[in-house]
N, CA, C and O atoms as a printed pandas DataFrame, in Angstrom:
     atom_number atom_name residue_name chain_id  residue_number  x_coord  y_coord  z_coord
0              1         N          MET        A               1   17.192   21.909    0.798
1              2        CA          MET        A               1   16.611   20.903   -0.100
2              3         C          MET        A               1   15.865   21.586   -1.238
3              4         O          MET        A               1   15.117   22.538   -1.019
4              5         N          SER        A               2   16.073   21.097   -2.442
5              6        CA          SER        A               2   15.419   21.704   -3.603
6              7         C          SER        A               2   13.977   21.226   -3.720
7              8         O          SER        A               2   13.589   20.216   -3.132
8              9         N          GLN        A               3   13.202   21.967   -4.484
9             10        CA          GLN        A               3   11.792   21.645   -4.684
10            11         C          GLN        A               3   11.641   20.265   -5.328
11            12         O          GLN        A               3   10.709   19.525   -5.012
12            13         N          ASN        A               4   12.556   19.928   -6.224
13            14        CA          ASN        A               4   12.481   18.659   -6.954
14            15         C          ASN        A               4   12.655   17.469   -6.014
15            16         O          ASN        A               4   11.920   16.487   -6.114
16            17         N          GLU        A               5   13.624   17.552   -5.102
17            18        CA          GLU        A               5   13.852   16.469   -4.144
18            19         C          GLU        A               5   12.625   16.275   -3.264
19            20         O          GLU        A               5   12.241   15.148   -2.953
20            21         N          ASP        A               6   12.018   17.383   -2.869
21            22        CA          ASP        A               6   10.829   17.343   -2.033
22            23         C          ASP        A               6    9.715   16.571   -2.730
23            24         O          ASP        A               6    9.045   15.737   -2.121
24            25         N          ARG        A               7    9.530   16.861   -4.010
25            26        CA          ARG        A               7    8.466   16.204   -4.778
26            27         C          ARG        A               7    8.740   14.705   -4.896
27            28         O          ARG        A               7    7.818   13.894   -4.810
28            29         N          THR        A               8   10.005   14.339   -5.091
29            30        CA          THR        A               8   10.370   12.924   -5.216
30            31         C          THR        A               8   10.060   12.181   -3.928
31            32         O          THR        A               8    9.539   11.066   -3.962
32            33         N          ILE        A               9   10.379   12.794   -2.789
33            34        CA          ILE        A               9   10.113   12.168   -1.491
34            35         C          ILE        A               9    8.608   11.972   -1.309
35            36         O          ILE        A               9    8.168   10.919   -0.849
36            37         N          MET        A              10    7.822   12.984   -1.669
37            38        CA          MET        A              10    6.365   12.873   -1.550
38            39         C          MET        A              10    5.840   11.737   -2.419
39            40         O          MET        A              10    4.961   10.988   -1.993
40            41         N          LEU        A              11    6.369   11.602   -3.632
41            42        CA          LEU        A              11    5.942   10.527   -4.535
42            43         C          LEU        A              11    6.285    9.166   -3.945
43            44         O          LEU        A              11    5.486    8.232   -4.020
44            45         N          ASN        A              12    7.467    9.055   -3.361
45            46        CA          ASN        A              12    7.876    7.786   -2.753
46            47         C          ASN        A              12    6.974    7.423   -1.584
47            48         O          ASN        A              12    6.587    6.264   -1.435
48            49         N          ILE        A              13    6.632    8.415   -0.747
49            50        CA          ILE        A              13    5.744    8.173    0.390
50            51         C          ILE        A              13    4.383    7.714   -0.115
51            52         O          ILE        A              13    3.808    6.762    0.414
52            53         N          THR        A              14    3.867    8.394   -1.144
53            54        CA          THR        A              14    2.569    8.024   -1.711
54            55         C          THR        A              14    2.617    6.602   -2.251
55            56         O          THR        A              14    1.674    5.831   -2.076
56            57         N          LYS        A              15    3.724    6.257   -2.911
57            58        CA          LYS        A              15    3.873    4.914   -3.484
58            59         C          LYS        A              15    3.873    3.863   -2.379
59            60         O          LYS        A              15    3.208    2.834   -2.498
60            61         N          VAL        A              16    4.620    4.121   -1.300
61            62        CA          VAL        A              16    4.710    3.172   -0.187
62            63         C          VAL        A              16    3.339    2.986    0.452
63            64         O          VAL        A              16    2.938    1.858    0.741
64            65         N          ILE        A              17    2.611    4.095    0.676
65            66        CA          ILE        A              17    1.275    4.016    1.267
66            67         C          ILE        A              17    0.357    3.207    0.357
67            68         O          ILE        A              17   -0.412    2.371    0.832
68            69         N          GLY        A              18    0.437    3.452   -0.943
69            70        CA          GLY        A              18   -0.387    2.706   -1.899
70            71         C          GLY        A              18   -0.100    1.217   -1.842
71            72         O          GLY        A              18   -1.020    0.401   -1.879
72            73         N          ILE        A              19    1.182    0.859   -1.750
73            74        CA          ILE        A              19    1.566   -0.556   -1.673
74            75         C          ILE        A              19    1.032   -1.165   -0.378
75            76         O          ILE        A              19    0.509   -2.280   -0.389
76            77         N          LEU        A              20    1.160   -0.442    0.737
77            78        CA          LEU        A              20    0.678   -0.954    2.024
78            79         C          LEU        A              20   -0.821   -1.203    1.983
79            80         O          LEU        A              20   -1.294   -2.228    2.474
80            81         N          ILE        A              21   -1.580   -0.264    1.397
81            82        CA          ILE        A              21   -3.033   -0.415    1.292
82            83         C          ILE        A              21   -3.363   -1.629    0.427
83            84         O          ILE        A              21   -4.250   -2.413    0.764
84            85         N          ALA        A              22   -2.651   -1.782   -0.687
85            86        CA          ALA        A              22   -2.892   -2.923   -1.576
86            87         C          ALA        A              22   -2.621   -4.239   -0.846
87            88         O          ALA        A              22   -3.394   -5.189   -0.968
88            89         N          VAL        A              23   -1.527   -4.295   -0.090
89            90        CA          VAL        A              23   -1.189   -5.507    0.665
90            91         C          VAL        A              23   -2.268   -5.791    1.703
91            92         O          VAL        A              23   -2.682   -6.939    1.869
92            93         N          MET        A              24   -2.728   -4.748    2.405
93            94        CA          MET        A              24   -3.771   -4.913    3.414
94            95         C          MET        A              24   -5.041   -5.485    2.803
95            96         O          MET        A              24   -5.619   -6.433    3.335
96            97         N          PHE        A              25   -5.480   -4.904    1.672
97            98        CA          PHE        A              25   -6.684   -5.389    1.008
98            99         C          PHE        A              25   -6.506   -6.839    0.567
99           100         O          PHE        A              25   -7.428   -7.645    0.685
100          101         N          THR        A              26   -5.324   -7.168    0.060
101          102        CA          THR        A              26   -5.055   -8.543   -0.374
102          103         C          THR        A              26   -5.153   -9.499    0.807
103          104         O          THR        A              26   -5.757  -10.565    0.695
104          105         N          LEU        A              27   -4.560   -9.123    1.941
105          106        CA          LEU        A              27   -4.609   -9.977    3.126
106          107         C          LEU        A              27   -6.042  -10.167    3.602
107          108         O          LEU        A              27   -6.435  -11.280    3.951
108          109         N          ILE        A              28   -6.837   -9.080    3.620
109          110        CA          ILE        A              28   -8.234   -9.162    4.046
110          111         C          ILE        A              28   -9.005  -10.077    3.098
111          112         O          ILE        A              28   -9.790  -10.917    3.537
112          113         N          PHE        A              29   -8.777   -9.908    1.792
113          114        CA          PHE        A              29   -9.461  -10.719    0.783
114          115         C          PHE        A              29   -9.104  -12.193    0.951
115          116         O          PHE        A              29   -9.982  -13.055    0.937
116          117         N          VAL        A              30   -7.802  -12.480    1.112
117          118        CA          VAL        A              30   -7.343  -13.865    1.273
118          119         C          VAL        A              30   -7.908  -14.459    2.558
119          120         O          VAL        A              30   -8.366  -15.601    2.564
120          121         N          ALA        A              31   -7.877  -13.688    3.649
121          122        CA          ALA        A              31   -8.395  -14.173    4.929
122          123         C          ALA        A              31   -9.887  -14.484    4.811
123          124         O          ALA        A              31  -10.352  -15.500    5.326
124          125         N          GLY        A              32  -10.635  -13.612    4.135
125          126        CA          GLY        A              32  -12.065  -13.847    3.935
126          127         C          GLY        A              32  -12.304  -15.069    3.074
127          128         O          GLY        A              32  -13.228  -15.842    3.328
128          129         N          TYR        A              33  -11.484  -15.246    2.065
129          130        CA          TYR        A              33  -11.623  -16.380    1.142
130          131         C          TYR        A              33  -11.346  -17.695    1.874
131          132         O          TYR        A              33  -12.080  -18.670    1.715
132          133         N          ILE        A              34  -10.274  -17.708    2.679
133          134        CA          ILE        A              34   -9.919  -18.911    3.442
134          135         C          ILE        A              34  -10.993  -19.170    4.504
135          136         O          ILE        A              34  -11.402  -20.312    4.717
136          137         N          GLY        A              35  -11.442  -18.105    5.165
137          138        CA          GLY        A              35  -12.462  -18.245    6.205
138          139         C          GLY        A              35  -13.754  -18.832    5.650
139          140         O          GLY        A              35  -14.428  -19.612    6.323
140          141         N          LYS        A              36  -14.099  -18.456    4.418
141          142        CA          LYS        A              36  -15.313  -18.972    3.790
142          143         C          LYS        A              36  -15.161  -20.461    3.487
143          144         O          LYS        A              36  -16.128  -21.220    3.545
144          145         N          ASP        A              37  -13.937  -20.865    3.163
145          146        CA          ASP        A              37  -13.669  -22.261    2.802
146          147         C          ASP        A              37  -13.771  -23.192    4.007
147          148         O          ASP        A              37  -14.225  -24.329    3.876
148          149         N          LEU        A              38  -13.352  -22.718    5.176
149          150        CA          LEU        A              38  -13.297  -23.573    6.363
150          151         C          LEU        A              38  -14.674  -23.914    6.906
151          152         O          LEU        A              38  -14.785  -24.627    7.904
């Protein structure tokens, strides 16, 4: 495997982790918002 492919895979992993964290924060925020309303 070339160095370039390795870097691309690392970027993709970082992107996926970032998306997962963003989704988690959104879910927590929405759950807190709904919980406050009830």
